[in-house]
Short mmCIF file of the C-alpha atoms (twelve columns), coordinates in Angstrom:
data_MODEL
# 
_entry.id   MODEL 
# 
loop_
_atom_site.group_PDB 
_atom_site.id 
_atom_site.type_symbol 
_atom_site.label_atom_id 
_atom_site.label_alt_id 
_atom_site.label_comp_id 
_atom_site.label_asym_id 
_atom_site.label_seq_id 
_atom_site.Cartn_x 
_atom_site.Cartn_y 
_atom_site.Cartn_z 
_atom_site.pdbx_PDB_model_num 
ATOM 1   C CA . UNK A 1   132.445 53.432  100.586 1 
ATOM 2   C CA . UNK A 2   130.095 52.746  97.962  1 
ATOM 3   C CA . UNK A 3   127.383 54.883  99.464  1 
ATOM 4   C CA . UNK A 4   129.807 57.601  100.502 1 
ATOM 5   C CA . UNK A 5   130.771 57.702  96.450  1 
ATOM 6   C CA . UNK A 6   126.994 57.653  95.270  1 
ATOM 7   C CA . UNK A 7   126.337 61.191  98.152  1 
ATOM 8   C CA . UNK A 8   129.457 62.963  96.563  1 
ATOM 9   C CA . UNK A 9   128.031 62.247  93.162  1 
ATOM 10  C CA . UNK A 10  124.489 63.597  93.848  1 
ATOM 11  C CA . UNK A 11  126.006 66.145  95.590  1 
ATOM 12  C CA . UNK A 12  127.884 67.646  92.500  1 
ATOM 13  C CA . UNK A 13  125.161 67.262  90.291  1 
ATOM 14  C CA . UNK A 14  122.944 69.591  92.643  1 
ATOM 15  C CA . UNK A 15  125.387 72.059  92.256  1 
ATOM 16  C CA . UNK A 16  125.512 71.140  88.676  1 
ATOM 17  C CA . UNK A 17  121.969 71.710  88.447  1 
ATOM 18  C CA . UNK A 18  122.079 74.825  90.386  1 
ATOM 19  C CA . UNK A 19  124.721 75.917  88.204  1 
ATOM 20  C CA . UNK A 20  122.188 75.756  84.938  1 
ATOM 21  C CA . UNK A 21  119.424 77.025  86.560  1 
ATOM 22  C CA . UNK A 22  118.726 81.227  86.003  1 
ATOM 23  C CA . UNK A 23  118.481 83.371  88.317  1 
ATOM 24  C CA . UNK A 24  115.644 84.472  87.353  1 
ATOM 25  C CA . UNK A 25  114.627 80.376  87.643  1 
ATOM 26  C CA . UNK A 26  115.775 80.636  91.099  1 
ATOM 27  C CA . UNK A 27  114.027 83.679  92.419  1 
ATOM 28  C CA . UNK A 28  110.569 82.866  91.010  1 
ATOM 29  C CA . UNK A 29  108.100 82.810  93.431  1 
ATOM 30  C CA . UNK A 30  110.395 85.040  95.931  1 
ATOM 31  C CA . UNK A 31  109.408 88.364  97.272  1 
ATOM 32  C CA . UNK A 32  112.110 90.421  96.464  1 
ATOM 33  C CA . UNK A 33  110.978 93.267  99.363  1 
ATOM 34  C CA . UNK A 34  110.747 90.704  101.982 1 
ATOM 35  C CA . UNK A 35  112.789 86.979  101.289 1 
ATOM 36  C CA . UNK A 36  116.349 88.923  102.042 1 
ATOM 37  C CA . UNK A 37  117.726 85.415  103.290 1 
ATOM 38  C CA . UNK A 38  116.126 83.044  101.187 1 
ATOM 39  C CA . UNK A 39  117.105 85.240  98.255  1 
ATOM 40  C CA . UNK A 40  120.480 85.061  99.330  1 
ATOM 41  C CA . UNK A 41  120.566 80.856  99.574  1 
ATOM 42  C CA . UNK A 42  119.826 80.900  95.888  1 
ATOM 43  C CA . UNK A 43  122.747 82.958  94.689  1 
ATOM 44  C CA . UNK A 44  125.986 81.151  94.181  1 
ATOM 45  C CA . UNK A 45  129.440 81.407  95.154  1 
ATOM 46  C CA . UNK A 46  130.139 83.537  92.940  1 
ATOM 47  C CA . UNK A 47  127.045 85.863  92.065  1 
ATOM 48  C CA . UNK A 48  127.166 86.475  95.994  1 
ATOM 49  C CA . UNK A 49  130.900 87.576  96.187  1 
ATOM 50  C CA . UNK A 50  130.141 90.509  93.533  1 
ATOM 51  C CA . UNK A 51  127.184 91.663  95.365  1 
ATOM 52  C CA . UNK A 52  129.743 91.742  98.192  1 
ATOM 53  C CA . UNK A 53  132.256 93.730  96.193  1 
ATOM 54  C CA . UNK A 54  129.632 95.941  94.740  1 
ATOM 55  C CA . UNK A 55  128.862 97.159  97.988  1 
ATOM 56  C CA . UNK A 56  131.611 97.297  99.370  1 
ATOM 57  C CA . UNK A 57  132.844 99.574  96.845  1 
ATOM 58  C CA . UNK A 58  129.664 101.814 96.864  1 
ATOM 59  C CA . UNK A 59  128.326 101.138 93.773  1 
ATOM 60  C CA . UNK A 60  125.037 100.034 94.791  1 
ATOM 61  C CA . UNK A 61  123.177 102.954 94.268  1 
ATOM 62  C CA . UNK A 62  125.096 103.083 90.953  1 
ATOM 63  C CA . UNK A 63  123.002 100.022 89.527  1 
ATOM 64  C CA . UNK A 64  119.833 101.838 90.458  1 
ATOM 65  C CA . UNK A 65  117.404 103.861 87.330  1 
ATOM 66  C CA . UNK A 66  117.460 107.264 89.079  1 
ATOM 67  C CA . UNK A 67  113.373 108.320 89.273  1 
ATOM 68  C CA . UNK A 68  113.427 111.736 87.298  1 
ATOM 69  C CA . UNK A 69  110.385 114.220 89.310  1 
ATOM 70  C CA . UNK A 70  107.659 115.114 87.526  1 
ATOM 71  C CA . UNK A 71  108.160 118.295 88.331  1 
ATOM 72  C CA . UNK A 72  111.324 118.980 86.300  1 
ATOM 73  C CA . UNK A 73  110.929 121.511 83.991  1 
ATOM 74  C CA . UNK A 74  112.411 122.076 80.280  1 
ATOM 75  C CA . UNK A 75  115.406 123.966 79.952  1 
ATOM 76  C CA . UNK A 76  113.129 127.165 78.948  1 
ATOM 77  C CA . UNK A 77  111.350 127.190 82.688  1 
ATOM 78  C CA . UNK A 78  114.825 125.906 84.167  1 
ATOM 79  C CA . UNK A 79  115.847 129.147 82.910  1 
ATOM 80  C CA . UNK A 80  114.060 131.301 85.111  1 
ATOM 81  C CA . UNK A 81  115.356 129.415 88.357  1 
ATOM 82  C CA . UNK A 82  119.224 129.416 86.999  1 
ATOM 83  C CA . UNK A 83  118.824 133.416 86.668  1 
ATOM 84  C CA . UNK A 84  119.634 134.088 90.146  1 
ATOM 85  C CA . UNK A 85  121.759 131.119 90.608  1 
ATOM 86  C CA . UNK A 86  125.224 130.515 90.535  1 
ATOM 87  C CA . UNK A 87  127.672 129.586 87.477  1 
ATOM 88  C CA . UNK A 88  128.748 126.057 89.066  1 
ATOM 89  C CA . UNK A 89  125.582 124.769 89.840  1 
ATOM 90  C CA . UNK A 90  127.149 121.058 91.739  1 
ATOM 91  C CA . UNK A 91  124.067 120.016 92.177  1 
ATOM 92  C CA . UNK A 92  121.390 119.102 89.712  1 
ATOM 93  C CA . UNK A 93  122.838 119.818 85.598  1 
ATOM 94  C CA . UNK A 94  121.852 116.555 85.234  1 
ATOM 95  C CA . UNK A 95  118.741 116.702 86.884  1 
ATOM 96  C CA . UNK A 96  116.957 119.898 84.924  1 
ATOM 97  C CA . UNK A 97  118.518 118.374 81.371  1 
ATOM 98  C CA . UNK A 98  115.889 115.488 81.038  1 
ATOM 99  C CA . UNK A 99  112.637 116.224 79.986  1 
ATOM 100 C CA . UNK A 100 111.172 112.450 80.154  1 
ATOM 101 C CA . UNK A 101 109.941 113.012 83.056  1 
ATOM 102 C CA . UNK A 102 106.377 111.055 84.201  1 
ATOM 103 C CA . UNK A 103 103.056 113.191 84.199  1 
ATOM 104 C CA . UNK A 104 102.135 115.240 87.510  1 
ATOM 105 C CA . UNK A 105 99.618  113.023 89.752  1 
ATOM 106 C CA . UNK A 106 96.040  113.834 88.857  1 
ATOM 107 C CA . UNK A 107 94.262  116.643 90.742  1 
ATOM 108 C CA . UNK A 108 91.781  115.446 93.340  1 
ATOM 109 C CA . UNK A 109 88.740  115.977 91.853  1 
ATOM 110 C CA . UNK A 110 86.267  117.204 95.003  1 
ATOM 111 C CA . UNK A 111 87.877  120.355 96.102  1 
ATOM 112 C CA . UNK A 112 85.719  122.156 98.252  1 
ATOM 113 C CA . UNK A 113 84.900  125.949 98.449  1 
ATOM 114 C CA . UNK A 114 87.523  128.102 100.896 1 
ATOM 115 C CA . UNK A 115 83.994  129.852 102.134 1 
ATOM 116 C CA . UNK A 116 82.876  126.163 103.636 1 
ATOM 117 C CA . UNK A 117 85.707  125.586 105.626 1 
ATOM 118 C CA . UNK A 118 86.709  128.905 107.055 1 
ATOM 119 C CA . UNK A 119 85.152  131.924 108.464 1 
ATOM 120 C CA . UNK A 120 87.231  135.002 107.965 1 
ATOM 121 C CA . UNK A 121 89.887  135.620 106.362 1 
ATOM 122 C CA . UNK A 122 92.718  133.051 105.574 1 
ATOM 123 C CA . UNK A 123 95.861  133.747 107.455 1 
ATOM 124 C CA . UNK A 124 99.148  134.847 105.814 1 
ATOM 125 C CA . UNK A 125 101.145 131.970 107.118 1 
ATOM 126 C CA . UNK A 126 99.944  129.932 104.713 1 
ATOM 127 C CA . UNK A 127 101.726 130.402 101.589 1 
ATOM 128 C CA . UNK A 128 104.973 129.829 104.028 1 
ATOM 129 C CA . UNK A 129 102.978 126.649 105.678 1 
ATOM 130 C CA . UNK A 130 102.524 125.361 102.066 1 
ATOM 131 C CA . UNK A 131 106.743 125.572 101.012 1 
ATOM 132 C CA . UNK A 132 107.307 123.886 103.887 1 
ATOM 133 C CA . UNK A 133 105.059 120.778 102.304 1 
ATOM 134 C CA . UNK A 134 106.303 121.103 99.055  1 
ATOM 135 C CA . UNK A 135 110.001 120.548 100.512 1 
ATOM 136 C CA . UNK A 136 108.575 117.581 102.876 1 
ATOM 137 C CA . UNK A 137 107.105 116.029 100.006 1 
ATOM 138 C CA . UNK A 138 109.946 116.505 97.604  1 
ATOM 139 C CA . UNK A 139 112.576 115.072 100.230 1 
ATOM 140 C CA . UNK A 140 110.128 111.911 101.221 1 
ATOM 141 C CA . UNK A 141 109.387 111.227 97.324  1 
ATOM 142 C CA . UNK A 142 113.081 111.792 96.132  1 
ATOM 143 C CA . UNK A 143 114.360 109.072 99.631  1 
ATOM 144 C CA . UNK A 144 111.558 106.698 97.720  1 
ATOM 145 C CA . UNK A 145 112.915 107.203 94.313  1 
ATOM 146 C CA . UNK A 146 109.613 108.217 92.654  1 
ATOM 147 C CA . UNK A 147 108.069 104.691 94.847  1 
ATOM 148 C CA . UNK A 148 106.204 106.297 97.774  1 
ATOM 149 C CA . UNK A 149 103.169 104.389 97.199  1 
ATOM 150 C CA . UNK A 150 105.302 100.811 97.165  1 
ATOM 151 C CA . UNK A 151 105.386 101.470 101.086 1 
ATOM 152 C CA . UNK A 152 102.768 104.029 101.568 1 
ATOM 153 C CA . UNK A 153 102.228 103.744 105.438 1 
ATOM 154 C CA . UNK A 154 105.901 104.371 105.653 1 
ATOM 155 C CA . UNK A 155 106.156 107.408 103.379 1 
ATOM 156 C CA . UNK A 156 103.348 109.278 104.705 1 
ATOM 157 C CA . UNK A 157 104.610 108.889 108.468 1 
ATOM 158 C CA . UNK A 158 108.072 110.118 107.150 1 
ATOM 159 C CA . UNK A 159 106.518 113.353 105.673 1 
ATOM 160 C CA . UNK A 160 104.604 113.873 108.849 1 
ATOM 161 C CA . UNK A 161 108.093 113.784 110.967 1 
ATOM 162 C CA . UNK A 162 109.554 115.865 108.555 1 
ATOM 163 C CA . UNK A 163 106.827 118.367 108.252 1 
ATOM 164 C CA . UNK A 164 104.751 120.042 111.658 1 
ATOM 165 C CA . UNK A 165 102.174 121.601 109.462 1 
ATOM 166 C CA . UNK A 166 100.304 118.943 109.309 1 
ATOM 167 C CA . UNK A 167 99.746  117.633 112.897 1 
ATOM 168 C CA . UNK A 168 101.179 120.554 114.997 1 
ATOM 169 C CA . UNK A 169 99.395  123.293 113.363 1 
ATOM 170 C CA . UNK A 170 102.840 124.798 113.102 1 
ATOM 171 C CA . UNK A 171 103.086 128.101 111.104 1 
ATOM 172 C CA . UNK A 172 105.971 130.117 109.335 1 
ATOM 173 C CA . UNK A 173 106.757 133.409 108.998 1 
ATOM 174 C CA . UNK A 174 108.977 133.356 105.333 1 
ATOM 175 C CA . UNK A 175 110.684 130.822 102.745 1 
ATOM 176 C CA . UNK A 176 113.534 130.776 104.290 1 
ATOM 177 C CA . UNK A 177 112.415 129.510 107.922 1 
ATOM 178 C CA . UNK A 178 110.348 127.033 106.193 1 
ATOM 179 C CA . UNK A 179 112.563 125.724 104.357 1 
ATOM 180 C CA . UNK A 180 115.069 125.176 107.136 1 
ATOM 181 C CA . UNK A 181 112.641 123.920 110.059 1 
ATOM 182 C CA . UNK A 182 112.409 120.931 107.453 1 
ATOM 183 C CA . UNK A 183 115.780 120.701 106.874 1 
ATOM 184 C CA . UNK A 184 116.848 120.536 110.313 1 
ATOM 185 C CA . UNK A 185 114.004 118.045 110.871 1 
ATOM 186 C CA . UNK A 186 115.839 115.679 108.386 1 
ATOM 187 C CA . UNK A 187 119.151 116.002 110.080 1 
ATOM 188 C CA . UNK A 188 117.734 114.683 113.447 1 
ATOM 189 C CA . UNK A 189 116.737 111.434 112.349 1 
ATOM 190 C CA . UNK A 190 119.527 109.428 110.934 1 
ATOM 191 C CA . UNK A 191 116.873 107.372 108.805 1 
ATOM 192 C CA . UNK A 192 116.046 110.418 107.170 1 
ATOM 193 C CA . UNK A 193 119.022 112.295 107.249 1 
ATOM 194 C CA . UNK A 194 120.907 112.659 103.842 1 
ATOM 195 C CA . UNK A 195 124.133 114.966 102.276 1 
ATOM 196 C CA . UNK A 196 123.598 118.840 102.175 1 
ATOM 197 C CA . UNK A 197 123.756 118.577 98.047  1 
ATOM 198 C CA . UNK A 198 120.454 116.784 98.651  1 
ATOM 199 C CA . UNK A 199 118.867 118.823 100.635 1 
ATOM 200 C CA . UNK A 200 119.881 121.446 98.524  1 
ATOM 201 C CA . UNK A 201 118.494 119.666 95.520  1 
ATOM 202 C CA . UNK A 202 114.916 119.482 96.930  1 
ATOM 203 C CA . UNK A 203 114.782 123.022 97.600  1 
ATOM 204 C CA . UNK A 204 115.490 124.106 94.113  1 
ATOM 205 C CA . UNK A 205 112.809 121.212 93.675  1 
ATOM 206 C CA . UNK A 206 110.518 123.708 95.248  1 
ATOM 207 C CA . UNK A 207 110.746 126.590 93.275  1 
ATOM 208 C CA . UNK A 208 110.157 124.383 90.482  1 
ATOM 209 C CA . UNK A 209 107.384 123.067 91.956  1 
ATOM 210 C CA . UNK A 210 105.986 126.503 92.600  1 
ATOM 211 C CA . UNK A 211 106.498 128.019 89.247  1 
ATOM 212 C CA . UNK A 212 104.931 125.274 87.567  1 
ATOM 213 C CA . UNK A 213 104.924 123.758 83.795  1 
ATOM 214 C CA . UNK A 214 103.289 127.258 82.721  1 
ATOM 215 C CA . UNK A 215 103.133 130.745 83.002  1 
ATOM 216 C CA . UNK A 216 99.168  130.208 82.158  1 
ATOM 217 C CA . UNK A 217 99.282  126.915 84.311  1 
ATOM 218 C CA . UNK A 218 101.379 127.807 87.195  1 
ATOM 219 C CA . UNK A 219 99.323  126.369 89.923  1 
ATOM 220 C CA . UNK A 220 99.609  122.746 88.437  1 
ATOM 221 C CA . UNK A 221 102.030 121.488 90.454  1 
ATOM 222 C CA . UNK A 222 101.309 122.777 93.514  1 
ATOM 223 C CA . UNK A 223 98.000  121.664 93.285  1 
ATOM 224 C CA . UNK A 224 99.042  117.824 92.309  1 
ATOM 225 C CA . UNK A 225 101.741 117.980 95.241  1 
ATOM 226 C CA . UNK A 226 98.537  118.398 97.588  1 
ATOM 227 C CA . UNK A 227 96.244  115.997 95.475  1 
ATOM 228 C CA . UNK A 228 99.153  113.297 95.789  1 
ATOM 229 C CA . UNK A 229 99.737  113.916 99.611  1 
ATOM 230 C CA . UNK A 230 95.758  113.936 99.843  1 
ATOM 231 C CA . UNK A 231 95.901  110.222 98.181  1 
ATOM 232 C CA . UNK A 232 99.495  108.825 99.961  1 
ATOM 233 C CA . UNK A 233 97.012  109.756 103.420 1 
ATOM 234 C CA . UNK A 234 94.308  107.930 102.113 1 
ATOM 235 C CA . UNK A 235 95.884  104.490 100.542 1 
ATOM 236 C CA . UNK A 236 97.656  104.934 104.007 1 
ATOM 237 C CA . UNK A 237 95.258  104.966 106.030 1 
ATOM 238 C CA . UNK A 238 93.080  102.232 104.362 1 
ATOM 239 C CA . UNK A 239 96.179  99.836  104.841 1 
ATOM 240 C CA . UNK A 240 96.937  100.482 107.959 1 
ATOM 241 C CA . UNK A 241 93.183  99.685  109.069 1 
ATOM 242 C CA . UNK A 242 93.807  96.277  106.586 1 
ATOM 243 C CA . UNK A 243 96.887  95.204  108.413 1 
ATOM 244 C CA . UNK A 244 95.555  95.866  111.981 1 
ATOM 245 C CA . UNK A 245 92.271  93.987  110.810 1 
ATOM 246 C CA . UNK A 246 94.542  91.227  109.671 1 
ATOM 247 C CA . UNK A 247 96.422  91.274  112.743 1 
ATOM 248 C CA . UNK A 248 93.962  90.520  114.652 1 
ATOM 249 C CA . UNK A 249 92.464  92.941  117.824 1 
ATOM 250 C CA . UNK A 250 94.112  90.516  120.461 1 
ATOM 251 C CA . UNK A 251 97.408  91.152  119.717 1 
ATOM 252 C CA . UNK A 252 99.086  93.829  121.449 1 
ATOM 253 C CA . UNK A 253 99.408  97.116  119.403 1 
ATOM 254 C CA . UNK A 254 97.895  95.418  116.656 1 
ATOM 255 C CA . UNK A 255 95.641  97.901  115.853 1 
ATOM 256 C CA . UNK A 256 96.402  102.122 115.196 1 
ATOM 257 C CA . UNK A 257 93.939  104.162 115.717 1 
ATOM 258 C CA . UNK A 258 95.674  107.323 116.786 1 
ATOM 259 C CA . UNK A 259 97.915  106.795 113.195 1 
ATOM 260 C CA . UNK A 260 94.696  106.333 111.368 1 
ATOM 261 C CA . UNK A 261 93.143  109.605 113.037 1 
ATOM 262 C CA . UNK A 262 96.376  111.904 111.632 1 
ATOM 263 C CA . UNK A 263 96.559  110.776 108.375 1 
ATOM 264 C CA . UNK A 264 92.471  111.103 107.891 1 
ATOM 265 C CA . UNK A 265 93.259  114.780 109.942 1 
ATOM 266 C CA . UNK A 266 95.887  115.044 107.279 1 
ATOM 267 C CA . UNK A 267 93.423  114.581 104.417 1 
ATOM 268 C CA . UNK A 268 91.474  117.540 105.795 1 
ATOM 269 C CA . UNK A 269 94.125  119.778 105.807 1 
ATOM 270 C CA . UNK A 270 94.759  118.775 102.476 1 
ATOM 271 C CA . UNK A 271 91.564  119.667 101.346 1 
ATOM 272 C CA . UNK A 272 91.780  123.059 103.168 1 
ATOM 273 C CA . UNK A 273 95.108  123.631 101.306 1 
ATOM 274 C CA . UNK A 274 93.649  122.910 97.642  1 
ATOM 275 C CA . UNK A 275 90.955  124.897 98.300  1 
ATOM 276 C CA . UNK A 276 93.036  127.456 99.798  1 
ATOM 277 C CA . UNK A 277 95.190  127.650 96.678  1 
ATOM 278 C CA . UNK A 278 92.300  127.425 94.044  1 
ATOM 279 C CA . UNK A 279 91.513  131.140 95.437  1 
ATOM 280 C CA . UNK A 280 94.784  132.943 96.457  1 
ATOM 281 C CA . UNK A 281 97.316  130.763 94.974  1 
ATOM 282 C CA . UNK A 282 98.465  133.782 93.114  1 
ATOM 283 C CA . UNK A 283 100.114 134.373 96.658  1 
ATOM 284 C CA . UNK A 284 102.620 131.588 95.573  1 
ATOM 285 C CA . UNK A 285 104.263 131.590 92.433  1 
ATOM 286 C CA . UNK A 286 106.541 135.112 93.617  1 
ATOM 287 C CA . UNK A 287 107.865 132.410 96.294  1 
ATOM 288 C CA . UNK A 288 109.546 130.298 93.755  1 
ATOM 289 C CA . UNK A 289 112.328 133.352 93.382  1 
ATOM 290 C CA . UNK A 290 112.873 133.131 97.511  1 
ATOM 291 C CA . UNK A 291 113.479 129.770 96.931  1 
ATOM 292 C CA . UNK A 292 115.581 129.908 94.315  1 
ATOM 293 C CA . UNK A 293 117.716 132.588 96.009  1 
ATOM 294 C CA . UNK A 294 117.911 130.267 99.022  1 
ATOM 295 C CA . UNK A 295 119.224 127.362 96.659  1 
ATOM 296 C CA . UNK A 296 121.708 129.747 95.173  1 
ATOM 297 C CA . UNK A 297 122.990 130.373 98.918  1 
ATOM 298 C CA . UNK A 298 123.260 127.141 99.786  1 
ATOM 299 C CA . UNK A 299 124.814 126.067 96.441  1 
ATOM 300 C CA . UNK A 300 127.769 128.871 96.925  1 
ATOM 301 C CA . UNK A 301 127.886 127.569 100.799 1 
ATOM 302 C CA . UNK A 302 128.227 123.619 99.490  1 
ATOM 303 C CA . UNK A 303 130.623 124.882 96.488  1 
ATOM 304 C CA . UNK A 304 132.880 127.283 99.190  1 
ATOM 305 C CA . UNK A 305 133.085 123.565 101.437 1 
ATOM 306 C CA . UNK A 306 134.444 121.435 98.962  1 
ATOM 307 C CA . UNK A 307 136.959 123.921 97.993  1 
ATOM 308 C CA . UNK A 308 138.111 123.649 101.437 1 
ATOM 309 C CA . UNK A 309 137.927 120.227 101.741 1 
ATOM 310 C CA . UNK A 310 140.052 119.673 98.979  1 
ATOM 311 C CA . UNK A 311 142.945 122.262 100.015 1 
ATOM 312 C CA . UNK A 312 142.733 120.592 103.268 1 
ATOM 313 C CA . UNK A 313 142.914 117.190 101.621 1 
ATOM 314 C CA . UNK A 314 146.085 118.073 99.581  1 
ATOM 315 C CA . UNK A 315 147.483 119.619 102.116 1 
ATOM 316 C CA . UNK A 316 147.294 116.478 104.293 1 
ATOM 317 C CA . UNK A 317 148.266 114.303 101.401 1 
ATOM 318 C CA . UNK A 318 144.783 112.210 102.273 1 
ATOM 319 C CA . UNK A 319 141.335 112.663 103.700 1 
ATOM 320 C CA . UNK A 320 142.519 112.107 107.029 1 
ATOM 321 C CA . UNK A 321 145.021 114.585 108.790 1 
ATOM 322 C CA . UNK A 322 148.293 113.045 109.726 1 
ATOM 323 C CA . UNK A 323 148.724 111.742 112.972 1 
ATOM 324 C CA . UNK A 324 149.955 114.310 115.596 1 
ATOM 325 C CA . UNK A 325 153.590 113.175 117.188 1 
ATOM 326 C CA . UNK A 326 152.550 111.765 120.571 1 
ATOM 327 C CA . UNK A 327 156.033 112.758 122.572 1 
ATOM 328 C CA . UNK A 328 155.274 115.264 124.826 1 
ATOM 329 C CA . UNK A 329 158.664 115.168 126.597 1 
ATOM 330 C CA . UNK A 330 161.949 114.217 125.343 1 
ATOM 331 C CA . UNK A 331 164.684 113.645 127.594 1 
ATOM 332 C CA . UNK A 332 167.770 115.658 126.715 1 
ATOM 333 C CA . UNK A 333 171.255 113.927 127.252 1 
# 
């Protein structure tokens, strides 16, 4: 009886001490990517019940700092976008109103001449080849929150699904199928799939993108989209040969070297692309308007949806229709 007293008693003051400790005390040492369960043994009772009700009531993503692009553009270059959009814009107010936004990636340095790459003249697909990038990259980077390079091997194969220029030599023929071939890509893979006011989002991210901070600096962005991509490849690639190498050869599939082959491929074409632009990029900047027009399409599309939506949800008195009477004969007396 005595002993039985003595457990109960060191039992409480575990909890007791548990109690005192932070949880900042308890998570030290943790890996906050990776320990999900041993995280979760060191919350209490209670902290774990509102991370429950948190998420159960969607709120998650409310707790998060929202990542605000680089590429987001005062309200004087916003301007030029909004001209041919519409008066509700339900997207991104909130997006284009902050101007603290982090400095573009640096340019890659080594950017070779078009003349040493290609014989010939350049084909016109390519202006359309490089929107189709631009969304990729904007839609992979915006999914990360600004953190591509936190799981770089990840991001870059995620911008390779989403985008066949890169490994299918796939070309376009104007904005607006390049813009959608991506789009449609997202929809098809539900880890990449997201709601149609993001997708709409990213491509008004593009014309941004393409008009740049400056009239006299247009190219900027464009040109540090690539230079990032070039360098997301690259950090890529160099983990994925430390992981296999880490791994071990005898283990099966421990090693990648078709992966590290397309994202050293996909340096190339990055190359190609800067130097591409550094001569004709002139070719781009008109774009931005096709994109913008696009965005104001699929803003008054998204806009016309919810209107219906919520007609047909006060109609039904809910978001669900009401359930259809099931009698389909009644027996007369």
């Amino acid at each position: 009886m005595l002993k039985r007293l003595e457990d109960q008693e060191e039992e409480e003051e575990g909890e007791d001490m548990t109690d005192k400790l932070t949880l900042e005390d308890r998570l030290q040492g943790l890996d906050l990517d990776r320990d999900a369960e041993a995280i979760w043994d060191q919350l209490t009772d209670q902290e774990r019940a509102e991370f429950q009700s948190v998420v159960e009531r969607g709120m998650l993503g409310d707790m998060l700092e929202m990542w605000t692009p680089w590429w987001s553009l005062s309200q004087k270059r916003a301007s030029l976008i909004e001209e041919v959009g519409t008066e509700q814009d339900t997207v991104t107010k909130e997006t284009e109103s902050r101007t603290n936004a982090s400095p573009p990636p640096p340019l890659l340095t080594k950017i070779p001449m078009l003349s040493s790459l290609l014989k010939g003249q350049p084909s016109e697909s390519i202006k359309y080849n490089i929107v189709n990038i631009l969304y990729c990259y904007a839609y992979v980077v915006r999914l990360h929150n600004g953190d591509h390079f936190t799981m770089p091997t990840q991001a870059a194969q995620e911008v390779l699904q989403l985008c066949p220029v890169f490994m299918e030599n796939f070309s376009f023929c104007d904005v607006g199928e390049a813009l959608h071939a991506a789009m449609a890509r997202s929809n098809q893979d539900p880890s990449l799939a997201n709601t149609p006011s993001f997708q709409s989002l990213v491509v008004k991210d593009v014309s941004c993108i393409l008009i740049g901070p400056s009239k006299e600096d247009s190219l900027r962005f464009v040109q540090a989209t690539l230079s990032d991509l070039h360098h997301l490849f690259s950090v890529a690639r160099k983990k994925e040969g430390k992981d296999s190498s880490s791994r071990g050869q005898m283990e099966e599939g421990a090693t990648s070297p078709e992966l590290r082959q397309k994202l050293f491929l996909c340096k190339k074409k990055c190359d190609f692309l800067l130097a591409w632009s550094a001569e004709h990029g002139d070719k781009l900047t008109p774009l931005a308007m096709d994109c913008s027009q696009e965005y104001a399409f699929l803003s008054r599309e998204l806009s016309q949806h919810e209107k219906a939506k919520s007609e047909l949800e006060k109609a039904w008195g809910g978001s669900k229709p009401p359930k259809k009477d099931k009698t389909l004969i009644q027996e007369l007396s």
